DNA sequence: CCGTATCCCCGGGGATACTG
DNA sequence: CAGTATCCCCGGGGATACGG
């Protein structure tokens, strides 16, 4: 991305590509879910439900559906009794590794950056609120 | 990120780092805003309002505030009449280039992936709905 | 010019209960 | 076991108007 205003036609495409990536990864749990599946290679619904702390079955179902539509994971219904469903990363899903790694590295640098030179202020990265400390 | 379930303590940190990055970049307009400022090096409020198509002043104000809190941009009030305000990327903000580039590249691959082998189905990447074509 | 304030709508996302 | 269905709340985000 060569830093152009979004009005220039070619740059609009770059911007859209970035947004497409963000959309695919957005959602509170997507990265955690990908991570869980990736580690175990193949993973069942209830297992992921256990791996990802705090997620509800509704959310898991929804996020998995989106990941599948985006071809990041593959869903397989197994012939067991009762039915079990297996999820695994597609090749395309695995290609996310680089990005996720970059995001992790930058995130660590970011946290340091935010925490440095802020002795008098406490920044809550999550809520993005800057709160003055009680003296 | 070495693909571990989020319950393992060290991996939670990795996950959090990724989330921190996502949080900093999330918001409908952040990337577009960063892109605009980056291109012009220094850019005023009303100019960005013009560069980023469709954004409202309220949203621009809010997103700029968040970017500033996250130390990605620097805000300077100029001594003009009436007052003008200048925004520029910090060093930390510029360090996003790599990530944004990766996101762009992956986004392009992603779009191709989604569009391939889907002659009978139309995928709306934005809404994530898979719509069967009218025959 | 650079924002805030207000109103309002819609969708993300939690809790819980129910089905094949 | 693997999801749906329902209810409900809250915050993102648009439109518009106002203030320094």
Coordinates of N, CA, C and O in Angstrom, one line a residue, chain A residues 48-98:
Chain A
X48 N -13.7 -27.2 20.4 CA -13.4 -25.7 20.2 C -14.1 -24.9 21.2 O -13.6 -24.0 21.8
X49 N -15.4 -25.3 21.5 CA -16.2 -24.7 22.5 C -15.4 -24.6 23.9 O -15.5 -23.7 24.6
X50 N -14.7 -25.7 24.1 CA -13.9 -25.8 25.3 C -12.6 -25.0 25.2 O -12.1 -24.4 26.2
X51 N -12.0 -25.0 24.1 CA -10.7 -24.3 23.9 C -10.8 -22.8 24.0 O -10.0 -22.2 24.7
X52 N -11.8 -22.3 23.4 CA -12.0 -20.9 23.4 C -12.8 -20.4 24.6 O -14.0 -20.6 24.6
X53 N -12.1 -19.8 25.5 CA -12.8 -19.5 26.8 C -13.8 -18.4 26.6 O -13.5 -17.3 26.1
X54 N -15.0 -18.6 27.1 CA -16.0 -17.6 27.1 C -17.0 -17.6 25.9 O -18.0 -16.9 26.0
X55 N -16.6 -18.3 24.9 CA -17.5 -18.2 23.7 C -18.8 -19.1 23.9 O -18.8 -20.1 24.7
X56 N -19.9 -18.6 23.4 CA -21.1 -19.4 23.5 C -21.3 -20.2 22.2 O -20.7 -20.0 21.2
X57 N -22.1 -21.3 22.3 CA -22.4 -22.1 21.2 C -22.9 -21.3 20.0 O -22.6 -21.6 18.8
X58 N -23.8 -20.4 20.3 CA -24.3 -19.6 19.2 C -23.2 -18.9 18.4 O -23.2 -18.9 17.2
X59 N -22.4 -18.2 19.2 CA -21.3 -17.4 18.5 C -20.3 -18.4 17.8 O -20.0 -18.1 16.7
X60 N -20.0 -19.5 18.4 CA -19.1 -20.4 17.8 C -19.7 -20.9 16.4 O -19.0 -20.9 15.4
X61 N -20.9 -21.2 16.5 CA -21.6 -21.7 15.3 C -21.6 -20.6 14.2 O -21.2 -20.9 13.0
X62 N -21.8 -19.4 14.6 CA -21.9 -18.3 13.6 C -20.5 -18.0 13.0 O -20.3 -17.9 11.8
X63 N -19.5 -18.0 13.9 CA -18.1 -17.7 13.4 C -17.6 -18.8 12.5 O -17.0 -18.5 11.5
X64 N -17.9 -20.0 12.9 CA -17.5 -21.1 12.1 C -18.1 -21.1 10.7 O -17.5 -21.3 9.7
X65 N -19.4 -20.7 10.7 CA -20.1 -20.5 9.4 C -19.4 -19.5 8.5 O -19.2 -19.7 7.3
X66 N -19.1 -18.4 9.1 CA -18.4 -17.3 8.3 C -17.0 -17.8 7.8 O -16.6 -17.5 6.7
X67 N -16.3 -18.4 8.7 CA -15.0 -18.9 8.3 C -15.1 -19.9 7.2 O -14.3 -19.9 6.3
X68 N -16.2 -20.7 7.2 CA -16.3 -21.7 6.2 C -16.7 -21.0 4.8 O -16.1 -21.4 3.8
X69 N -17.6 -20.1 4.9 CA -17.9 -19.3 3.7 C -16.7 -18.6 3.1 O -16.5 -18.6 1.9
X70 N -15.8 -18.2 4.0 CA -14.6 -17.5 3.5 C -13.5 -18.6 3.2 O -12.4 -18.2 2.9
X71 N -13.9 -19.8 3.2 CA -13.0 -20.9 2.8 C -11.7 -21.0 3.6 O -10.7 -21.4 3.1
X72 N -11.8 -20.6 4.8 CA -10.6 -20.7 5.7 C -10.6 -22.0 6.4 O -9.6 -22.5 6.8
X73 N -11.8 -22.6 6.6 CA -11.9 -23.9 7.3 C -12.8 -24.8 6.5 O -13.6 -24.4 5.6
X74 N -12.6 -26.1 6.7 CA -13.4 -27.1 6.1 C -14.2 -27.9 7.1 O -13.7 -28.2 8.2
X75 N -15.5 -28.1 6.8 CA -16.4 -28.7 7.8 C -16.7 -30.1 7.3 O -17.0 -30.3 6.1
X76 N -16.5 -31.1 8.2 CA -16.8 -32.5 7.8 C -17.7 -33.1 8.9 O -17.4 -33.1 10.1
X77 N -18.8 -33.7 8.4 CA -19.8 -34.4 9.3 C -19.3 -35.8 9.4 O -19.2 -36.5 8.3
X78 N -19.1 -36.3 10.6 CA -18.6 -37.7 10.7 C -19.8 -38.6 11.0 O -20.8 -38.3 11.6
X79 N -19.6 -39.9 10.6 CA -20.7 -40.9 10.7 C -20.8 -41.6 12.0 O -20.8 -42.8 12.1
X80 N -20.8 -40.8 13.1 CA -20.8 -41.3 14.4 C -22.2 -41.2 15.0 O -23.1 -40.6 14.4
X81 N -22.4 -41.8 16.1 CA -23.7 -41.8 16.8 C -23.4 -41.3 18.2 O -22.9 -42.1 19.0
X82 N -23.9 -40.1 18.7 CA -24.5 -39.1 17.8 C -23.5 -38.4 16.8 O -22.3 -38.6 17.0
X83 N -24.0 -37.7 15.9 CA -23.2 -37.0 14.9 C -22.1 -36.1 15.5 O -22.4 -35.4 16.5
X84 N -20.9 -36.2 15.0 CA -19.9 -35.2 15.4 C -19.4 -34.5 14.1 O -19.6 -35.1 13.0
X85 N -18.9 -33.3 14.3 CA -18.5 -32.5 13.2 C -17.1 -32.1 13.4 O -16.7 -31.7 14.5
X86 N -16.3 -32.2 12.3 CA -14.9 -31.9 12.4 C -14.5 -30.7 11.6 O -15.0 -30.6 10.5
X87 N -13.7 -29.9 12.2 CA -13.2 -28.7 11.5 C -11.7 -28.7 11.3 O -11.0 -29.2 12.2
X88 N -11.3 -28.3 10.1 CA -9.8 -28.2 9.9 C -9.6 -27.0 9.0 O -10.4 -26.5 8.3
X89 N -8.3 -26.5 9.1 CA -8.0 -25.4 8.2 C -7.8 -25.8 6.8 O -7.3 -26.9 6.5
X90 N -8.2 -25.0 5.9 CA -7.9 -25.2 4.5 C -6.5 -24.7 4.2 O -5.9 -24.1 5.1
X91 N -6.0 -24.9 3.0 CA -4.7 -24.4 2.6 C -4.8 -22.9 2.8 O -3.8 -22.2 3.3
X92 N -5.9 -22.3 2.3 CA -6.1 -20.9 2.3 C -6.1 -20.4 3.8 O -5.5 -19.3 4.1
X93 N -6.7 -21.1 4.6 CA -6.7 -20.8 6.0 C -5.3 -20.8 6.6 O -5.0 -19.9 7.4
X94 N -4.6 -21.7 6.2 CA -3.2 -21.8 6.8 C -2.3 -20.7 6.3 O -1.4 -20.3 6.9
X95 N -2.7 -20.1 5.1 CA -1.9 -19.0 4.6 C -2.0 -17.7 5.5 O -1.4 -16.7 5.2
X96 N -2.9 -17.8 6.5 CA -3.1 -16.7 7.4 C -1.9 -16.5 8.4 O -1.7 -15.5 9.0
X97 N -1.2 -17.6 8.6 CA -0.2 -17.7 9.6 C 0.7 -16.4 9.6 O 1.0 -15.8 10.6
X98 N 1.2 -16.1 8.4 CA 2.1 -14.9 8.3 C 1.5 -13.7 8.8 O 2.0 -13.0 9.7

